[in-house]
Coordinates of C-alpha atoms in Angstrom, one line a residue:
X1 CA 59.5 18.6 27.3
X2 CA 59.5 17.1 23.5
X3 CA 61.4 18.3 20.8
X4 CA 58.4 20.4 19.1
X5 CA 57.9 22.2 22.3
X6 CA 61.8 22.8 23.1
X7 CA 62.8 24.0 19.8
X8 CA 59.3 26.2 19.6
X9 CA 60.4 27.5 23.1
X10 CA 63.7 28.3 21.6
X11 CA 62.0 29.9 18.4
X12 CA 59.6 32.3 20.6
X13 CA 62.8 33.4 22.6
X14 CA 64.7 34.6 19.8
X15 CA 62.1 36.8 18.4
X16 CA 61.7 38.2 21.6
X17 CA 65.1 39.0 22.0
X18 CA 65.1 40.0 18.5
X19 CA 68.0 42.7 18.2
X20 CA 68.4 46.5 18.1
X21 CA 69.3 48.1 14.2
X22 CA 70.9 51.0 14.0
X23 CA 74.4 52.4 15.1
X24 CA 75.4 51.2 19.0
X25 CA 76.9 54.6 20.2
X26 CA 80.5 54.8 21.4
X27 CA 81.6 57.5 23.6
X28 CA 84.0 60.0 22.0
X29 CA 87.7 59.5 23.1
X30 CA 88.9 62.8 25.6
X31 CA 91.0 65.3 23.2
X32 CA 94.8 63.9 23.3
X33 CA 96.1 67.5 24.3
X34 CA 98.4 67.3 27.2
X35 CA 97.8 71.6 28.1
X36 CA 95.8 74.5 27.5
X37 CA 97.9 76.7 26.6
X38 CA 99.9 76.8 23.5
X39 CA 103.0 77.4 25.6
X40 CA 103.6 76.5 29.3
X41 CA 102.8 78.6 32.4
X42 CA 104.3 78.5 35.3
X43 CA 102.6 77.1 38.2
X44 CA 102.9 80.6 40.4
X45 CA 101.5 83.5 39.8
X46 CA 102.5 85.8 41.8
X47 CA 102.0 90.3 42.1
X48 CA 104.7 92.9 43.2
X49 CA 105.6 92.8 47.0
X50 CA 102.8 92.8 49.2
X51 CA 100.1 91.2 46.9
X52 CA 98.7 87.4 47.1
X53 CA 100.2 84.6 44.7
X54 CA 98.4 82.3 43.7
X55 CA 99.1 78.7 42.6
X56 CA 97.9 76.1 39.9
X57 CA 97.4 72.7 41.8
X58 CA 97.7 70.3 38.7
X59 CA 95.2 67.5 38.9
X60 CA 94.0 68.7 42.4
X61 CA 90.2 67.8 43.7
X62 CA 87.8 71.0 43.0
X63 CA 86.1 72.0 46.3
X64 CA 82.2 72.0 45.6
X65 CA 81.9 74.9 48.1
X66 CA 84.8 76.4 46.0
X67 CA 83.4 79.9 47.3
X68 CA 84.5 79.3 50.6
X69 CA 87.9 80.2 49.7
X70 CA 87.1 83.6 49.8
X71 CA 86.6 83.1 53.2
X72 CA 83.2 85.6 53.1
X73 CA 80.7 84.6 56.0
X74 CA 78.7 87.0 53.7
X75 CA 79.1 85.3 50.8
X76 CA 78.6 82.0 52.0
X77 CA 75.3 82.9 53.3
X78 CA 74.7 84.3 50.0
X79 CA 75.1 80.8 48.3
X80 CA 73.6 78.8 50.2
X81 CA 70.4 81.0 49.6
X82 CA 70.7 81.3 46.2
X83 CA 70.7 77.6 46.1
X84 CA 67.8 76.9 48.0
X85 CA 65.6 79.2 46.5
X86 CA 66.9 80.2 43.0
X87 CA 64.3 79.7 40.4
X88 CA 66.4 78.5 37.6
X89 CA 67.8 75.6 39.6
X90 CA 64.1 74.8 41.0
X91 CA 63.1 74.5 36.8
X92 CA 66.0 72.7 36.2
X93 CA 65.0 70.0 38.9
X94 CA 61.4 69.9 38.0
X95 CA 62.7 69.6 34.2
X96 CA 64.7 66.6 34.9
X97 CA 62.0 64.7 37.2
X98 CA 59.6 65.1 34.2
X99 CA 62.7 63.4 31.9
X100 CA 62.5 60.6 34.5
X101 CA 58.9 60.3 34.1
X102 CA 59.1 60.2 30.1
X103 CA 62.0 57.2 30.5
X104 CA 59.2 55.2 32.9
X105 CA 56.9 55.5 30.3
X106 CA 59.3 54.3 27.4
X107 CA 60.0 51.5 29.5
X108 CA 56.3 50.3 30.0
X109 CA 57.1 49.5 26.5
X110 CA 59.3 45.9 27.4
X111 CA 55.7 44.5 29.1
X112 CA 52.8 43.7 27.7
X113 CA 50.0 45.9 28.3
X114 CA 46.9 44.5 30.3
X115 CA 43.8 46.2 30.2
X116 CA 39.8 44.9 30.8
X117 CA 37.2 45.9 29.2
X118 CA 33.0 45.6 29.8
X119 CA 30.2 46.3 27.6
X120 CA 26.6 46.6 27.3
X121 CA 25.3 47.0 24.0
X122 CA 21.4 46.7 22.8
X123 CA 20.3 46.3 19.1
X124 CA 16.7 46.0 17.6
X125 CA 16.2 43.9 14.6
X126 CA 12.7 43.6 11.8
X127 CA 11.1 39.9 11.5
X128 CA 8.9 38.5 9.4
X129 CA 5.9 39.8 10.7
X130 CA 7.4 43.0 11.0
X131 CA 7.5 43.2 14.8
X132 CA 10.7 44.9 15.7
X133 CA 12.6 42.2 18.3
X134 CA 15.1 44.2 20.7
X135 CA 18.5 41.9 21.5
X136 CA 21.1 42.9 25.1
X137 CA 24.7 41.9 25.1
X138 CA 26.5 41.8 28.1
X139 CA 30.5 41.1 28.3
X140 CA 32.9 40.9 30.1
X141 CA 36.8 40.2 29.4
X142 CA 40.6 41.5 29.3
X143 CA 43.3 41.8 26.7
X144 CA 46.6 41.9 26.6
X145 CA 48.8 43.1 24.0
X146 CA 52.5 42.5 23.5
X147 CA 54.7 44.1 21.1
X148 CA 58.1 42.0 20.1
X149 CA 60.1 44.3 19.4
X150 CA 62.0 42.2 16.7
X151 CA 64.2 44.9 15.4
X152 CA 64.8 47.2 19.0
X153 CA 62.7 50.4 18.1
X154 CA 61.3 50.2 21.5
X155 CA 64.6 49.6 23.3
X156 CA 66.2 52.5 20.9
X157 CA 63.6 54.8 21.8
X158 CA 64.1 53.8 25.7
X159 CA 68.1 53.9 25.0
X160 CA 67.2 57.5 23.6
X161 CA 64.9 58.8 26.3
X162 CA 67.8 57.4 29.0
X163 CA 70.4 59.6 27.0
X164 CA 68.1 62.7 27.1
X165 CA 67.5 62.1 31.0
X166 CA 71.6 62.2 31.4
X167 CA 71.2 65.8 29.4
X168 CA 68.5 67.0 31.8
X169 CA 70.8 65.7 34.6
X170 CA 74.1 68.0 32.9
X171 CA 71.7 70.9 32.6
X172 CA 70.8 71.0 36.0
X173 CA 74.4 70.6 36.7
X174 CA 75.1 73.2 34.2
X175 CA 72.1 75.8 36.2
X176 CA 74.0 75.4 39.2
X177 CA 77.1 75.7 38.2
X178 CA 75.6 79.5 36.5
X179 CA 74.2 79.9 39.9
X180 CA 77.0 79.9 41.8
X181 CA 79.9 81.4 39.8
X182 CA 77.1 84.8 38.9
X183 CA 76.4 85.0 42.5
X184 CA 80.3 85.2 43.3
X185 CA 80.9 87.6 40.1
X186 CA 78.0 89.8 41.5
X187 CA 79.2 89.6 45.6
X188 CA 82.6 90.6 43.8
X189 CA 81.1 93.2 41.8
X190 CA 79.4 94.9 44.2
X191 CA 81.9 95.0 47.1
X192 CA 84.0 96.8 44.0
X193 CA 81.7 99.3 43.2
X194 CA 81.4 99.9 46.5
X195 CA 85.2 100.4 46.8
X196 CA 85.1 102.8 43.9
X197 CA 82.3 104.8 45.3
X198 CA 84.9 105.0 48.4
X199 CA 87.9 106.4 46.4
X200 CA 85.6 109.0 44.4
X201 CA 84.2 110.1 48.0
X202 CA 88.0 110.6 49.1
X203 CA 89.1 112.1 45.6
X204 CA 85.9 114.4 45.9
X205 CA 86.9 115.6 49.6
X206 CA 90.7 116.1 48.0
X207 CA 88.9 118.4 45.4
X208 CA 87.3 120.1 47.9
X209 CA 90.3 121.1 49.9
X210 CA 92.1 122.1 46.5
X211 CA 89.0 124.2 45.9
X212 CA 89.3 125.7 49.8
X213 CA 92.8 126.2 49.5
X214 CA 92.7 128.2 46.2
X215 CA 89.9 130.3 46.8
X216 CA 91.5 131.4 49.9
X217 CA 94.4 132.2 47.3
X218 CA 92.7 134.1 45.3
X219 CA 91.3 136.1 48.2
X220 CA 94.8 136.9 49.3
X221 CA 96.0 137.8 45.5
X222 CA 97.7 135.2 45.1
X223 CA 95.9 133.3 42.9
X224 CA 93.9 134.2 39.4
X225 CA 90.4 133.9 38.9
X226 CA 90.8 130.7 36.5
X227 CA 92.2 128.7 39.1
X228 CA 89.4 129.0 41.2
X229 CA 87.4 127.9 38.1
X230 CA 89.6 125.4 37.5
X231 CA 89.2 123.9 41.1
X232 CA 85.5 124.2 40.5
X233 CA 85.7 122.2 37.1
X234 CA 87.8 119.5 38.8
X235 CA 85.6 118.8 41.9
X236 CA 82.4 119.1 39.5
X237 CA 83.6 116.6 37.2
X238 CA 84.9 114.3 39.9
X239 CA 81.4 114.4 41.8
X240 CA 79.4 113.2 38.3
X241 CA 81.1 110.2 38.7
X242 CA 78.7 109.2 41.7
X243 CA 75.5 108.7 39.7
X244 CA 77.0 106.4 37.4
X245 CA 78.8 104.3 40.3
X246 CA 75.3 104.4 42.4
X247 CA 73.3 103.2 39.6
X248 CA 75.8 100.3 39.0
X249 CA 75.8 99.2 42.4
X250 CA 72.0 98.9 42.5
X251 CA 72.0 96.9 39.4
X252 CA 74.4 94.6 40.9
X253 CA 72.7 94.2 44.5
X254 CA 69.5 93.5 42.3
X255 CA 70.8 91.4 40.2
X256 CA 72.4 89.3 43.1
X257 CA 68.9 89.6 44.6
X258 CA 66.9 87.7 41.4
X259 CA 69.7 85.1 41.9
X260 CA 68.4 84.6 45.1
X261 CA 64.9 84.1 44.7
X262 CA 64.2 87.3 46.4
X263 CA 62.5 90.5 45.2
X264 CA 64.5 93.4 45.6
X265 CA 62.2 95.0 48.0
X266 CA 62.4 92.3 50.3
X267 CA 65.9 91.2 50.5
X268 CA 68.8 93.7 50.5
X269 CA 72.0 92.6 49.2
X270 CA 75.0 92.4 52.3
X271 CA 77.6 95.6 52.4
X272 CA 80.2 93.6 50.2
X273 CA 83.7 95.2 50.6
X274 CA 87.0 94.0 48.8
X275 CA 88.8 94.0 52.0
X276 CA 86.7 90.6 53.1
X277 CA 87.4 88.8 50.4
X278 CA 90.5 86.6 50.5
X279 CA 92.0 85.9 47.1
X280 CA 92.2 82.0 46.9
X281 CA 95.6 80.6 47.3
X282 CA 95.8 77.4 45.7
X283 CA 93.6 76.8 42.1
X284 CA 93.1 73.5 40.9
X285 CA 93.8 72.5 37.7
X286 CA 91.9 69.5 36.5
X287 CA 93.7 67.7 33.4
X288 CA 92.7 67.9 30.0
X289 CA 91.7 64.7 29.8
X290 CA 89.5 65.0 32.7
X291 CA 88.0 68.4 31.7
X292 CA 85.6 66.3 28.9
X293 CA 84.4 64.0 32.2
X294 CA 83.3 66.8 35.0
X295 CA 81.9 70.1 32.8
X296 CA 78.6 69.8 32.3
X297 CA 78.2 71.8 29.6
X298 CA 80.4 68.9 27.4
X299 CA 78.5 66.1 29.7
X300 CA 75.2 67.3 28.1
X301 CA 75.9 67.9 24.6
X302 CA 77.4 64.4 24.5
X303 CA 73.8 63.4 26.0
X304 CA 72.5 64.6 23.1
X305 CA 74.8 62.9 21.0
X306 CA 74.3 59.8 22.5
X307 CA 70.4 60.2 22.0
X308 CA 70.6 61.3 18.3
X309 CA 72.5 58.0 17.4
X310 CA 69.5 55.8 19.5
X311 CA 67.3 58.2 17.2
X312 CA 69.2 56.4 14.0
X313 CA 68.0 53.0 15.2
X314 CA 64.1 54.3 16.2
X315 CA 63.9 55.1 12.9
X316 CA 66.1 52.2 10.9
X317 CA 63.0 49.8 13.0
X318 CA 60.7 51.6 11.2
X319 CA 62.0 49.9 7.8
X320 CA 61.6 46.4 9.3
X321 CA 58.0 44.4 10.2
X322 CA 56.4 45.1 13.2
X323 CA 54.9 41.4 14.9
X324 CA 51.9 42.3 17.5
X325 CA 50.8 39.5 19.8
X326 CA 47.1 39.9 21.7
X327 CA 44.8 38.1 23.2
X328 CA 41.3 38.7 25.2
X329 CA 39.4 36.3 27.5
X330 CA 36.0 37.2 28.5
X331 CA 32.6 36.2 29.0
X332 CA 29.3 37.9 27.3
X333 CA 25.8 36.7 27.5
X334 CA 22.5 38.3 26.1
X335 CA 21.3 38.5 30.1
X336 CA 23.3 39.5 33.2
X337 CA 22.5 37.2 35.4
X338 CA 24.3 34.5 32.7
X339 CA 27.0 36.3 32.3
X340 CA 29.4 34.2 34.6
X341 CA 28.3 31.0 33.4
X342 CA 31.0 28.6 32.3
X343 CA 29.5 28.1 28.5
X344 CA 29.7 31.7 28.1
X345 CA 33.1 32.0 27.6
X346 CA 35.4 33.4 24.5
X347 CA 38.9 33.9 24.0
X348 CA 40.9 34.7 21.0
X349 CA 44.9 34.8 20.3
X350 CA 45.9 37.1 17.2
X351 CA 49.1 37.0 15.8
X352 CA 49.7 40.0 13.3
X353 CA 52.3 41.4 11.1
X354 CA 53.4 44.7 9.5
X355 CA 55.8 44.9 7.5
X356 CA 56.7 48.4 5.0
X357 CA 56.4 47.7 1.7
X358 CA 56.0 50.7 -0.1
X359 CA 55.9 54.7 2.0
X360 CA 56.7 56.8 -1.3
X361 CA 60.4 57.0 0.3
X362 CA 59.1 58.5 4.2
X363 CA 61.0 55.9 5.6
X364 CA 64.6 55.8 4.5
X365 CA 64.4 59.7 4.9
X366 CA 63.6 59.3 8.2
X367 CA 66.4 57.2 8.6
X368 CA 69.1 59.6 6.5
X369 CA 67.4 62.7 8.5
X370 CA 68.5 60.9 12.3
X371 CA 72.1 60.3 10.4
X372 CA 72.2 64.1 9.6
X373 CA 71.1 65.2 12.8
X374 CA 73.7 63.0 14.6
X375 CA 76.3 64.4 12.1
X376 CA 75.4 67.8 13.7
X377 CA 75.1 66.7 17.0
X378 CA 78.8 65.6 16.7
X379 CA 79.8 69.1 15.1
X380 CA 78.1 70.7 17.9
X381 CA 79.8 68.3 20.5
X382 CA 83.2 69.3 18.9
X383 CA 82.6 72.7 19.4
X384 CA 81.7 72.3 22.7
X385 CA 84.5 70.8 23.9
X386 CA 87.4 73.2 21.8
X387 CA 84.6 76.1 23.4
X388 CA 85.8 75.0 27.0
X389 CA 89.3 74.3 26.0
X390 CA 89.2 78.0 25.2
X391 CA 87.9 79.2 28.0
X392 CA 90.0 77.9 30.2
X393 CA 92.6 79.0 28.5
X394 CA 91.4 82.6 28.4
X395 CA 91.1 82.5 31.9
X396 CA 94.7 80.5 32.6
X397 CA 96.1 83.4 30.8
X398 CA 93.6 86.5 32.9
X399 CA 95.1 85.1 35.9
X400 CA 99.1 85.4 34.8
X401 CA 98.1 89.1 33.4
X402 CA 96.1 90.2 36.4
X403 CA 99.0 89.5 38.8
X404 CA 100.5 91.4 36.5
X405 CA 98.1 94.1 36.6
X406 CA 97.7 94.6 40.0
X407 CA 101.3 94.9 40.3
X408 CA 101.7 97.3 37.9
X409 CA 98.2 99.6 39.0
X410 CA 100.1 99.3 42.5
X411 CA 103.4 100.8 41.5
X412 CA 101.3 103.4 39.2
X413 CA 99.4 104.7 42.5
X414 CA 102.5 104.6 44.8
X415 CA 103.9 107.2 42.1
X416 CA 101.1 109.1 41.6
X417 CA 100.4 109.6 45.4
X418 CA 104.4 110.3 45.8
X419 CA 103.9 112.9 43.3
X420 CA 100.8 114.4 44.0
X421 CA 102.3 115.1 47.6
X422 CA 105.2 117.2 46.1
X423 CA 103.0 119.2 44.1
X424 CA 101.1 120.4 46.5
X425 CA 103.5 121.1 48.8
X426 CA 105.0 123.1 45.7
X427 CA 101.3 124.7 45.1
X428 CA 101.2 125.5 48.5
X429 CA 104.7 127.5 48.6
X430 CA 104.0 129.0 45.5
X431 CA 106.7 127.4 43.3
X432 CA 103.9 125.1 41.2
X433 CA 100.4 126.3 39.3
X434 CA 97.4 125.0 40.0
X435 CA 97.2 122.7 36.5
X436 CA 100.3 120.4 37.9
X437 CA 98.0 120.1 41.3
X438 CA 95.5 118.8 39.6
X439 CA 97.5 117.1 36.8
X440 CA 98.9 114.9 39.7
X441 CA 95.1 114.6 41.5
X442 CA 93.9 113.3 38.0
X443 CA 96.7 110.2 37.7
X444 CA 96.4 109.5 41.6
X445 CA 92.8 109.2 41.0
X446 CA 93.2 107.0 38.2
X447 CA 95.3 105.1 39.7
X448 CA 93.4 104.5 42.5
X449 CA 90.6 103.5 40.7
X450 CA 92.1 101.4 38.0
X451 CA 94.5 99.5 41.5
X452 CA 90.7 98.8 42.5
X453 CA 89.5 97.2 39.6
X454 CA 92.8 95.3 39.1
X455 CA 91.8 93.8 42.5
X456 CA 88.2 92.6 41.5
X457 CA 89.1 91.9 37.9
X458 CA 92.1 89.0 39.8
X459 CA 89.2 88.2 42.4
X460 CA 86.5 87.5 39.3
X461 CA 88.5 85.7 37.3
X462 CA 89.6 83.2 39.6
X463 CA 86.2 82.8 40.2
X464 CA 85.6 82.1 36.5
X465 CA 88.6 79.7 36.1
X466 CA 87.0 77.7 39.3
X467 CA 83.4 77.7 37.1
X468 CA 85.4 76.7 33.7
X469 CA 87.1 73.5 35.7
X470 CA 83.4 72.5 36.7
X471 CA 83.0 74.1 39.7
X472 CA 82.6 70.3 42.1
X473 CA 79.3 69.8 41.2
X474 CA 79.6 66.2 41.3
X475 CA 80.1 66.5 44.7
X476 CA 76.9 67.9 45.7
X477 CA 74.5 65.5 47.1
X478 CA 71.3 65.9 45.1
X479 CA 73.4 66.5 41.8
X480 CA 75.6 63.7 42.7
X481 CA 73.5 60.8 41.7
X482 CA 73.7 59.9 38.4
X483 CA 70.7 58.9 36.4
X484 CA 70.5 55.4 35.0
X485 CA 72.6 54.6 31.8
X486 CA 71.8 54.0 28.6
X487 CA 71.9 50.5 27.5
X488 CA 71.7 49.6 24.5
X489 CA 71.6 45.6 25.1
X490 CA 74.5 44.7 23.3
X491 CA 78.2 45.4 23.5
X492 CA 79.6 49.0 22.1
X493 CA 80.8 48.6 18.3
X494 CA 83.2 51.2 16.3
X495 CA 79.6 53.1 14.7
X496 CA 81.5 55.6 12.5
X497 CA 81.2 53.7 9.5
X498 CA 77.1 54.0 9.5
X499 CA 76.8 57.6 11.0
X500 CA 79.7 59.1 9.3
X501 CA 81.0 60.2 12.5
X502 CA 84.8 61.7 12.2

């Protein structure tokens, strides 16, 4: 090789490699927080005698079937349907298959582009003697065109359109994560209506007996009109509560029925009661840190971060020439049967440049407007992230109160019952009126119903906490694999400085 040809070589190769404007993006830092909470919990949380503690695993690995602590046959046979055939997961996959197909065809943009080309073109032309000669051209030939990329638009764009794949990827992990935490919150919700349905039935046969028992009162003299009315009043008002409760469970088993996949015609929801569900034991509690690196929600908006800063460098390439190489080899003749012929040959080799010289200030706006929208994308990704900080400590917090709860609505119906018996022993030897019978009906009932949805509130919300944590999707097969990274073809620099990034 001679010097010319070696330091040409070298020449070519560096415009090729060129290199990429615009910020390189740098993943934000995981919030320095060491809790949730602004003071500490304990790691127990534990009810009144007789009710299910629970305990915070710090740091423990989240179950991807986290459900299955429930230990409900019924409700695992619930999820696994709603997986296979929910249709918000099955638009979330087809959503990020087409993302895969737009980052393919970005690529196609690091290759030149072959194509070939034919032609057949006839002409006439006047002569001197006015006779109008008729000319054919036949060709033949391919071109190939190849676009340096001096400045890295095309690698920023396809650094972009790898970012917004990842943020496809997070929102299908994001759909399933929905899916499965609303199908537990709905199983739960209808296996408590359910319950509720249950204690108004009993309350309603109570009312009835009242209602037996006074009339028969009343016959005897015993007892005034207005009591009977008054038993009346009770068990009437007792028995609208039915409607309400009936309508509610329907919405629920329909609801759990769309998250299925199913029409409600065709699939009725399973008899969910509170007595199958098993309150899960042991929580985990990912660390802070870790939170920012497992929920999708955070996973996707810094996606979007990262595809807003390649959007600064798509557009800061736009203020920089453009060199196009092409190049066509071919063969035309004026007959076919020439065509092939060695002397009919042509090729050509074009060399151009573009280069911006004056875009009555399109082009640096461009530019400012991808710093802006970054800017926001940060803002947003902030918000995110103290948006989940929050939730899980909402729900740290529900958990420690509902033991609390549950204790407390337990002791308030163990009272009420105890007190309800008394009275009507007292009603029925005469030393009580009717209005302390049903006084002591009223907080029993009450109680019953508010110890019932003390129960599903504790149930729900660890079912919450597990969805705020992440819910293990990472460890689901065909969620598991990640897309390809983002690569920006050079090392990751501090970018704050250009963006304005804080």
């Amino acid at each position: 090789m001679t010097i010319s040809r070696g330091v040409m070589l070298g020449l070519t190769m560096v415009l090729i490699s060129g290199c990429a404007v615009g910020p390189d993006y740098q993943r934000p830092a995981a919030p320095g927080v060491q809790r949730y909470t602004a003071t500490a919990m304990s790691s127990t949380l534990a009810a009144g005698q007789g009710e299910a503690k629970q305990t915070l695993a710090i740091g423990a690995n989240i179950s991807a079937s986290w459900w299955m602590l429930y230990q409900s046959k019924h409700l695992d046979q619930v999820l696994n349907q709603a997986i296979d055939n929910n249709p918000d997961l099955a638009a979330a996959r087809a959503t990020l298959a087409q993302a895969q197909q737009t980052l393919l065809q970005a690529r196609g943009s690091y290759y030149p582009q072959l194509d070939v080309n034919a032609s057949a073109r006839r002409q006439s032309s006047n002569n001197i003697s006015s006779n109008t000669a008729y000319t054919n051209l036949y060709s033949v030939g391919a071109s190939i065109n190849y676009n340096i990329d001096l400045f890295g638009g095309n690698r920023r764009r396809v650094e972009q359109e790898s970012a917004l794949l990842a943020y496809q990827h997070y929102q299908l992990a994001a759909a399933y994560l929905t899916l499965t935490g609303n199908a537990v919150t709905q199983a739960i919700t209808i296996a408590s209506i359910r319950q509720q349905i249950s204690t108004v039935n009993d309350i309603i046969k109570d009312d009835e007996h009242n209602l037996k028992l006074v009339k028969l009162k009343y016959r005897a003299g015993k007892a005034a009109r207005s009591d009977v009315l008054s038993a009346e009043s009770q068990l009437a008002n007792d028995q609208v509560q039915l409607p309400s409760l009936k309508q509610q469970l329907n919405v629920a088993q329909h609801a759990l029925s769309v998250l299925v996949g199913k029409f409600p015609a065709q699939w009725p929801a399973p008899e969910f009661k509170l007595d199958e569900f098993s309150l899960p034991a042991t929580i985990p509690l990912s660390v802070p840190s870790a939170l920012v690196r497992q929920r999708p929600d955070i996973l996707a908006a810094e996606s979007q971060l990262h595809a807003d800063s390649a959007a600064i460098g798509v557009a800061a390439s736009q203020l920089y020439p453009n060199i196009q190489l092409s190049s066509t080899l071919g063969v035309q003749s004026l007959t076919t049967a020439n065509l092939f012929q060695s002397t009919n040959k042509f090729w050509s080799l074009v060399a151009s440049l573009t280069a911006p010289i004056f875009h009555g200030g399109e082009l640096a706006a461009q530019k400012q407007a991808a710093i802006y929208a970054f800017r926001a994308s940060a803002a947003k990704y902030q918000k995110t992230v103290l948006s989940a900080f929050a939730q899980v400590a909402d729900q740290l917090r529900a958990l420690a109160h509902d033991a609390e709860l549950v204790d407390a609505q337990k002791n308030a119906m163990e009272t009420s019952l105890a007190s309800l018996k008394l009275q009507r022993l007292s009603y029925e030897a005469g030393k009580a009126d009717l209005l302390q019978l049903l006084d002591a009906e009223r907080a029993y009932q009450q109680a019953r119903l508010g110890y019932a949805r003390a129960l599903t509130q504790r149930f729900q919300d660890s079912a919450k906490l597990f969805v705020a944590m992440g819910g293990g999707w990472w460890q689901v097969r065909d969620l598991a694999d990640m897309p390809p990274k983002a690569h920006s073809g050079m090392q990751p620099v501090d970018d704050r400085q250009t963006t304005g990034m804080h």
